[in-house]
Amino acid sequence: MRGIVQGVGFRPFVYRLATEMGLSGSVTNTTEGVDIRLTAQGNIPINAFITSLRQQAPPMARLESVTSRPLTETTMAAGFKITKSDNTLPLRGVTPPDTAVCAACRKELFDPADRRFLYPFINCTNCGPRFTIISAIPYDRPQTSMGVFEMCGDCAAEYQNPASRRFHAQPDACWACGPRLSWHDHLGHQLTTASPIQAAAKALARGKIVAIRGLGGFHLAVNAADEEAVRRLRRRKGRSVKALAIMAADIDLVSRFCHLSAPEAQALEGPERPIVLLQRHESESLAASLSPNLNELGVMLPYTPLHYLLFAASTCPAALVMTSGNPSAEPICTANNEAVSRLKGIADFFILHNREIIARADDSVLRVISGRQILLRRARGYVPSPLALRLDLPPLIACGAELKNTFCLAQGRQAVLSQHIGDLIHPGYLDFFNDSVHHLRQLTGIKPLLAVCDEHPDYQSSAYARKLRLPLFTVQHHHAHAAAVMAEHGLKSGLAIILDGAGLGADKAVWGGEIIMADHLKYQRLGHLQYLPLPGGDQASLQGWRLAVALCALSGQALPPHLQEIEEPKRQMILAMLKAGVNCPPTSSAGRLFDAAAAILGLRLQSEYEGHAAMELEAMAWRAMRGKSLAKALAQDPILPEAVYEKNNRVMIIKTVPMLTGMLNLSCQYEVQDLALDFHLWLCRTLSAFAGQLNPAGDLPMILGGGCLQNKLLRQGLTILLKEQKFKVYSGEEVPVNDGGLALGQALIGGSRYVSRCAHAGH
Ligand SMILES: [Zn+2]
Ligand SMILES: [Zn+2]
């Protein structure tokens, strides 16, 4: 059996099934998956066994393939047994992701008669930590951070009892034998308390900041309704405006704070327990500074026993900010001493525990768009579930992007995308990258024959790939974005609209608003957004005002009042750079177009993080949508001037300057929100019309990719108009459309090129 079959109660399930059906034999974990040996009279009982196996598999299991053959042994003992894992084979098994505490365990947690009453580490074969506590496979207790805890008699009896829900549950523990919580002051000194949970709940109610050691790392928690406390957390963490996620006690409470559709509720309550972006109600009691200038809030439900215990404490606030426990520009803390030294000065108290976190994993983030769950950050709860491919790839590593990095290990028809790592420009994240590559190679056993990276030579991930001394394949950034969607949906080729931040283009310009024909080996650039000068280059990418000033200069327009507020010498510097043509790389980036539009409208001149201006522009556009359907909005008369195309060689250029200058001229006649909406609609109309010209029959698969497709308005609007033209539209769902999914696309292209090269070489 291959797939997610270890650490999910699969062997005990096989044992029970075989015993019920009166079959003799054995079951064992191997590095390939699970191996079952059966003896029976004829084939019929064996076929019935395999059918039941598929139908009744445990909730966390994912059976990907079952292969069978006759055994060569002629004798086998009667009865059925679970045998010790075989760890001499090369590693190929798959580790399950971490899963929220199950309903059965939650019932025991609050049952005073249960021996695990209020035990914060309760779990069973159907739930609990996996990926974050396993250092190598096969998945057995000594290979996990539970190895140091010797099971007590009661736990050992359950572990050995096939009738128990904890039969062979590796992280099983209880008050008598397992890990414990402890309560510490702001310097990390342990404080005596009967209950760290009660102490934390009281501190949170008083507006204190508590660092909590969780599943994949530390959280910083604070009362989400306490404006003063939230501001204090922002100040101490050095996170001025970026939205903070909250955890609410239960789903009813969530619906009091936010609009909640059925698919959103389903996403919230799923065993993966991601952060779901939800639209805030106008009048709710949470701190305004949780998500300034945005209409959405990241919300999650409790997922560890500790979270449930905390919310059950009578003094605990009903909603807590639960933001990653790290100083800005550093990865989330995992170890006790590391957290105490790095979070000193941020946290007032610490809840620590003595179960080590082996793999760091941030909370995952998703947004429901058109009823579908769209992952924006893929980490805890999803990783390392493999992604199924429709073709065979050689063993490889694809090293991903510079920002929002993930990497990918692939072999055969499986690709394992790493957890969200972060921005490799900061040294701490580079260490995290290195550790994660080592860890995931241990878990998958993949020994790469080749490496793949971005064409940008200065990415840290590209530098890492070069150091591996393997055959190296470099992939253009936006081709990789298209390929990530092709890999997820099993496409061989397609017409792709990639709307993204920045990626190095073949002509050395900064690309990011591209229409390409792509397959697994190559791409052809058919069109792109007009090149605009980016005064200051990459360093200026967060400063939309520079683009706006450049635009005014190019089109001979006077600066609008809000841009005149920018200091004169700064503006002069931009003009001087433009005039001399120095440090002004041309860019077709759609992300920069959003930045420019936000600056022209006076919404945001300077972004605090990648995507900041675009998120505020989208939030503003939604205000103009009140009560209107998107299809209706798309059908209304445009405000901004219609798009102009220009042909340059064989590439079509979509002129954006006339639209932006139109926006500048119209800004005194229209509300900002109406122009923000029309900007989105302009992109939808222009790009879908362009796609229609390229493929009037609409018979090519239409691929949407790049970070801008996280924008709900843009994604839905484009999809509506493309479908009207009979296109079948594909975009990232399980794999992020942003740079977090790039490594999968690199893997597909690099692996395919390697195979094709070997075929040409006659191997
Ligand atoms: Zn459970
Ligand atoms: Zn025990």
PDB file of C-alpha atoms in Angstrom, residues 350-445:
ATOM      1  CA  PHE A 350       5.485  32.054  28.191  1.00  0.00           C
ATOM      2  CA  ILE A 351       3.665  28.723  28.100  1.00  0.00           C
ATOM      3  CA  LEU A 352       6.424  26.224  27.374  1.00  0.00           C
ATOM      4  CA  HIS A 353       6.383  22.435  27.108  1.00  0.00           C
ATOM      5  CA  ASN A 354       8.910  19.643  26.795  1.00  0.00           C
ATOM      6  CA  ARG A 355       7.844  17.964  23.534  1.00  0.00           C
ATOM      7  CA  GLU A 356      10.393  19.161  20.982  1.00  0.00           C
ATOM      8  CA  ILE A 357       9.266  20.550  17.619  1.00  0.00           C
ATOM      9  CA  ILE A 358      11.344  18.833  14.960  1.00  0.00           C
ATOM     10  CA  ALA A 359       9.988  20.610  11.890  1.00  0.00           C
ATOM     11  CA  ARG A 360       8.837  24.209  11.960  1.00  0.00           C
ATOM     12  CA  ALA A 361       5.459  24.824  10.278  1.00  0.00           C
ATOM     13  CA  ASP A 362       3.515  28.077  10.145  1.00  0.00           C
ATOM     14  CA  ASP A 363      -0.283  28.157  10.041  1.00  0.00           C
ATOM     15  CA  SER A 364      -1.663  27.714   6.529  1.00  0.00           C
ATOM     16  CA  VAL A 365      -3.768  30.468   4.961  1.00  0.00           C
ATOM     17  CA  LEU A 366      -6.623  30.112   2.501  1.00  0.00           C
ATOM     18  CA  ARG A 367      -9.326  32.174   0.891  1.00  0.00           C
ATOM     19  CA  VAL A 368     -12.585  30.777  -0.483  1.00  0.00           C
ATOM     20  CA  ILE A 369     -13.107  32.055  -4.036  1.00  0.00           C
ATOM     21  CA  SER A 370     -16.185  30.999  -6.039  1.00  0.00           C
ATOM     22  CA  GLY A 371     -16.849  28.308  -3.440  1.00  0.00           C
ATOM     23  CA  ARG A 372     -13.380  26.743  -3.829  1.00  0.00           C
ATOM     24  CA  GLN A 373     -10.691  26.575  -1.147  1.00  0.00           C
ATOM     25  CA  ILE A 374      -7.693  28.471  -2.537  1.00  0.00           C
ATOM     26  CA  LEU A 375      -4.502  28.034  -0.498  1.00  0.00           C
ATOM     27  CA  LEU A 376      -2.391  31.180  -0.230  1.00  0.00           C
ATOM     28  CA  ARG A 377       0.134  29.726   2.225  1.00  0.00           C
ATOM     29  CA  ARG A 378       0.598  25.975   2.364  1.00  0.00           C
ATOM     30  CA  ALA A 379       2.122  24.735   5.607  1.00  0.00           C
ATOM     31  CA  ARG A 380       0.723  23.093   8.780  1.00  0.00           C
ATOM     32  CA  GLY A 381      -2.037  20.589   8.084  1.00  0.00           C
ATOM     33  CA  TYR A 382      -1.174  20.161   4.393  1.00  0.00           C
ATOM     34  CA  VAL A 383       2.563  19.494   4.287  1.00  0.00           C
ATOM     35  CA  PRO A 384       3.999  16.961   3.471  1.00  0.00           C
ATOM     36  CA  SER A 385       0.969  15.451   1.687  1.00  0.00           C
ATOM     37  CA  PRO A 386       2.279  14.635  -1.788  1.00  0.00           C
ATOM     38  CA  LEU A 387       0.776  16.152  -4.911  1.00  0.00           C
ATOM     39  CA  ALA A 388      -0.100  13.575  -7.550  1.00  0.00           C
ATOM     40  CA  LEU A 389       1.439  14.133 -10.991  1.00  0.00           C
ATOM     41  CA  ARG A 390       0.213  12.772 -14.307  1.00  0.00           C
ATOM     42  CA  LEU A 391       3.717  11.979 -15.545  1.00  0.00           C
ATOM     43  CA  ASP A 392       6.890  10.436 -14.139  1.00  0.00           C
ATOM     44  CA  LEU A 393       9.653  12.745 -12.991  1.00  0.00           C
ATOM     45  CA  PRO A 394      13.227  11.734 -12.188  1.00  0.00           C
ATOM     46  CA  PRO A 395      14.289  12.288  -8.536  1.00  0.00           C
ATOM     47  CA  LEU A 396      14.891  16.025  -8.265  1.00  0.00           C
ATOM     48  CA  ILE A 397      14.917  19.108  -6.085  1.00  0.00           C
ATOM     49  CA  ALA A 398      13.430  22.414  -7.257  1.00  0.00           C
ATOM     50  CA  CYS A 399      14.600  25.285  -5.084  1.00  0.00           C
ATOM     51  CA  GLY A 400      11.779  27.800  -5.552  1.00  0.00           C
ATOM     52  CA  ALA A 401      11.687  31.571  -5.400  1.00  0.00           C
ATOM     53  CA  GLU A 402      13.361  34.220  -3.268  1.00  0.00           C
ATOM     54  CA  LEU A 403      10.222  35.482  -1.511  1.00  0.00           C
ATOM     55  CA  LYS A 404       7.499  33.262   0.012  1.00  0.00           C
ATOM     56  CA  ASN A 405       9.896  30.415  -0.676  1.00  0.00           C
ATOM     57  CA  THR A 406       8.952  26.766  -0.723  1.00  0.00           C
ATOM     58  CA  PHE A 407      11.003  24.042  -2.381  1.00  0.00           C
ATOM     59  CA  CYS A 408       9.891  20.810  -4.000  1.00  0.00           C
ATOM     60  CA  LEU A 409      11.182  17.237  -3.945  1.00  0.00           C
ATOM     61  CA  ALA A 410       9.765  15.028  -6.661  1.00  0.00           C
ATOM     62  CA  GLN A 411      10.139  11.463  -7.853  1.00  0.00           C
ATOM     63  CA  GLY A 412       7.936   9.330 -10.074  1.00  0.00           C
ATOM     64  CA  ARG A 413       4.376  10.604  -9.983  1.00  0.00           C
ATOM     65  CA  GLN A 414       4.706  12.386  -6.662  1.00  0.00           C
ATOM     66  CA  ALA A 415       5.832  15.883  -5.780  1.00  0.00           C
ATOM     67  CA  VAL A 416       6.268  16.942  -2.175  1.00  0.00           C
ATOM     68  CA  LEU A 417       6.126  20.694  -1.724  1.00  0.00           C
ATOM     69  CA  SER A 418       7.822  21.933   1.447  1.00  0.00           C
ATOM     70  CA  GLN A 419       6.075  23.993   4.075  1.00  0.00           C
ATOM     71  CA  HIS A 420       6.076  27.769   3.543  1.00  0.00           C
ATOM     72  CA  ILE A 421       9.622  28.886   4.398  1.00  0.00           C
ATOM     73  CA  GLY A 422       9.542  32.664   3.891  1.00  0.00           C
ATOM     74  CA  ASP A 423      11.712  35.388   2.409  1.00  0.00           C
ATOM     75  CA  LEU A 424      15.229  34.074   1.882  1.00  0.00           C
ATOM     76  CA  ILE A 425      16.679  37.585   1.864  1.00  0.00           C
ATOM     77  CA  HIS A 426      16.808  37.266   5.674  1.00  0.00           C
ATOM     78  CA  PRO A 427      19.552  34.925   6.967  1.00  0.00           C
ATOM     79  CA  GLY A 428      17.277  33.198   9.509  1.00  0.00           C
ATOM     80  CA  TYR A 429      15.006  31.973   6.738  1.00  0.00           C
ATOM     81  CA  LEU A 430      17.965  30.620   4.798  1.00  0.00           C
ATOM     82  CA  ASP A 431      18.829  28.427   7.810  1.00  0.00           C
ATOM     83  CA  PHE A 432      15.199  27.311   7.915  1.00  0.00           C
ATOM     84  CA  PHE A 433      15.437  26.451   4.199  1.00  0.00           C
ATOM     85  CA  ASN A 434      18.574  24.349   4.753  1.00  0.00           C
ATOM     86  CA  ASP A 435      17.075  22.516   7.756  1.00  0.00           C
ATOM     87  CA  SER A 436      13.859  21.831   5.873  1.00  0.00           C
ATOM     88  CA  VAL A 437      15.633  20.417   2.819  1.00  0.00           C
ATOM     89  CA  HIS A 438      17.482  18.016   5.125  1.00  0.00           C
ATOM     90  CA  HIS A 439      14.289  17.062   7.010  1.00  0.00           C
ATOM     91  CA  LEU A 440      12.132  16.522   3.938  1.00  0.00           C
ATOM     92  CA  ARG A 441      14.861  14.477   2.258  1.00  0.00           C
ATOM     93  CA  GLN A 442      14.883  12.279   5.373  1.00  0.00           C
ATOM     94  CA  LEU A 443      11.114  11.856   5.262  1.00  0.00           C
ATOM     95  CA  THR A 444      10.824  11.194   1.518  1.00  0.00           C
ATOM     96  CA  GLY A 445      14.122   9.439   0.889  1.00  0.00           C
TER      97      GLY A 445
END
